[in-house]
Tab-separated table of C-alpha atoms and ligand atoms in Angstrom:
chain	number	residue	atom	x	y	z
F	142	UNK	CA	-0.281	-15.200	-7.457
F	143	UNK	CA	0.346	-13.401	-4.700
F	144	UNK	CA	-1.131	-9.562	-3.612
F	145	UNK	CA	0.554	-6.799	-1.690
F	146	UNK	CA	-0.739	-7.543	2.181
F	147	UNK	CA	-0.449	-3.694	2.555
F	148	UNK	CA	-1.592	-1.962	-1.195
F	149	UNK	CA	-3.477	-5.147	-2.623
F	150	UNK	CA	-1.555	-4.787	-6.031
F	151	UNK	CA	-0.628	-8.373	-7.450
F	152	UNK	CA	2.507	-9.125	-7.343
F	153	UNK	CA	3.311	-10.793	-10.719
F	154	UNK	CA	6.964	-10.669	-11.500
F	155	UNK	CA	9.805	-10.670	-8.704
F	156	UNK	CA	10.164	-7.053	-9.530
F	157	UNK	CA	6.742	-6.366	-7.946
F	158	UNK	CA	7.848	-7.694	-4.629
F	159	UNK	CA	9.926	-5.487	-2.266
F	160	UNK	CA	13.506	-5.903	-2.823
F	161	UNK	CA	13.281	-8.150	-5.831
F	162	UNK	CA	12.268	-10.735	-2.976
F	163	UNK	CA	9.426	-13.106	-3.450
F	164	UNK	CA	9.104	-13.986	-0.269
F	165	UNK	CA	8.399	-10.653	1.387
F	166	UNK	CA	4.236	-10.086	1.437
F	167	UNK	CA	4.322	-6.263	0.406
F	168	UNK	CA	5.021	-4.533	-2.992
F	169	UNK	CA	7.860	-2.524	-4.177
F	170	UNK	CA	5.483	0.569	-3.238
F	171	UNK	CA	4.899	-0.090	0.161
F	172	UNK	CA	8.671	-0.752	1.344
F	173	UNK	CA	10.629	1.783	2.538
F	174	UNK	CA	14.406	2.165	1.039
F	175	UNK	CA	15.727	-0.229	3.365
F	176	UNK	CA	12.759	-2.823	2.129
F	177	UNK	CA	11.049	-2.702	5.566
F	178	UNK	CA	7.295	-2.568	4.891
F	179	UNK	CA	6.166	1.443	5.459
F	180	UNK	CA	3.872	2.269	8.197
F	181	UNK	CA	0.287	2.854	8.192
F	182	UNK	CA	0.492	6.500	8.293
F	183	UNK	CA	3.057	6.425	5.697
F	184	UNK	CA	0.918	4.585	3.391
F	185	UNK	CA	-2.167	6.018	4.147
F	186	UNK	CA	-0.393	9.791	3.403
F	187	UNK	CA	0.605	7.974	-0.214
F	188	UNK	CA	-2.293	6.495	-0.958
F	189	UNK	CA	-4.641	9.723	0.128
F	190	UNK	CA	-2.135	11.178	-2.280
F	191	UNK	CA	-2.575	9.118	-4.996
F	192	UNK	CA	-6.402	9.717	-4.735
F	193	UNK	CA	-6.078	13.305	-5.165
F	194	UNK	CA	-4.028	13.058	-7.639
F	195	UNK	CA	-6.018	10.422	-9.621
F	196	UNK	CA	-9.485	10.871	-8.567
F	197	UNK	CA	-9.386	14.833	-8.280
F	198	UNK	CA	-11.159	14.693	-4.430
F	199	UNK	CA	-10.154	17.073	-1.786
F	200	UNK	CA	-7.685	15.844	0.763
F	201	UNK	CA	-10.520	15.135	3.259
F	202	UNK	CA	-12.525	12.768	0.952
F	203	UNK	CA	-9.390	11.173	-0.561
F	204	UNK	CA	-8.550	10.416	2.736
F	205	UNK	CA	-11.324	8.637	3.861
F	206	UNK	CA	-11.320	6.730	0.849
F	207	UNK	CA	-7.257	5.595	1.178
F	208	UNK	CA	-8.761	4.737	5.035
F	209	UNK	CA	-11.603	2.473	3.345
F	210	UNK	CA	-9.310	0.545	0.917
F	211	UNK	CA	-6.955	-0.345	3.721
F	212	UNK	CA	-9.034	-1.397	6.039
F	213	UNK	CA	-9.927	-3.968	3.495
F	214	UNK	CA	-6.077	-5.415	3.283
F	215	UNK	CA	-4.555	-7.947	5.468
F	216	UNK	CA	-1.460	-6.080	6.937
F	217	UNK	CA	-4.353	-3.296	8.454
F	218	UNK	CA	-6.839	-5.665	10.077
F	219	UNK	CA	-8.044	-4.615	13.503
F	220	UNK	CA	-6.085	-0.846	12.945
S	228	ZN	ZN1	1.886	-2.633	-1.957
């Protein structure tokens, strides 16, 4: 099974995969409409998001916590 190089979310079923297309390394979350793979800032502006919305820190916090988990993945190494 493959995982999203850029969220970490496994990728089970070919819907998971950006653009329906298994071969691509990112998730349907982390592709832009056009199924290029978003940017960092992009991502880390969703997933800071997502923390705030999920885990109820301030912007600041949630922040450093989206910067944590990505540092983590493979398509952020060395950012
Ligand atoms: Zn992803």
């Amino acid at each position: 099974m493959k995982r999203c190089i850029a969220c970490g979310m496994p990728m089970e079923t070919q819907a998971d995969f950006a653009m329906g297309d298994e071969n691509k390394d990112y998730c349907i979350h982390c592709a832009r409409p056009d199924g290029s793979m978003q940017s960092y800032e992009e991502k880390l502006k969703s997933m800071t998001g997502f923390i705030v919305k999920t885990q109820g820190l301030d912007e600041e916090a949630a922040q450093h916590a989206a910067k944590g988990m990505m540092a983590k993945l493979p398509a952020w190494k060395g950012i």
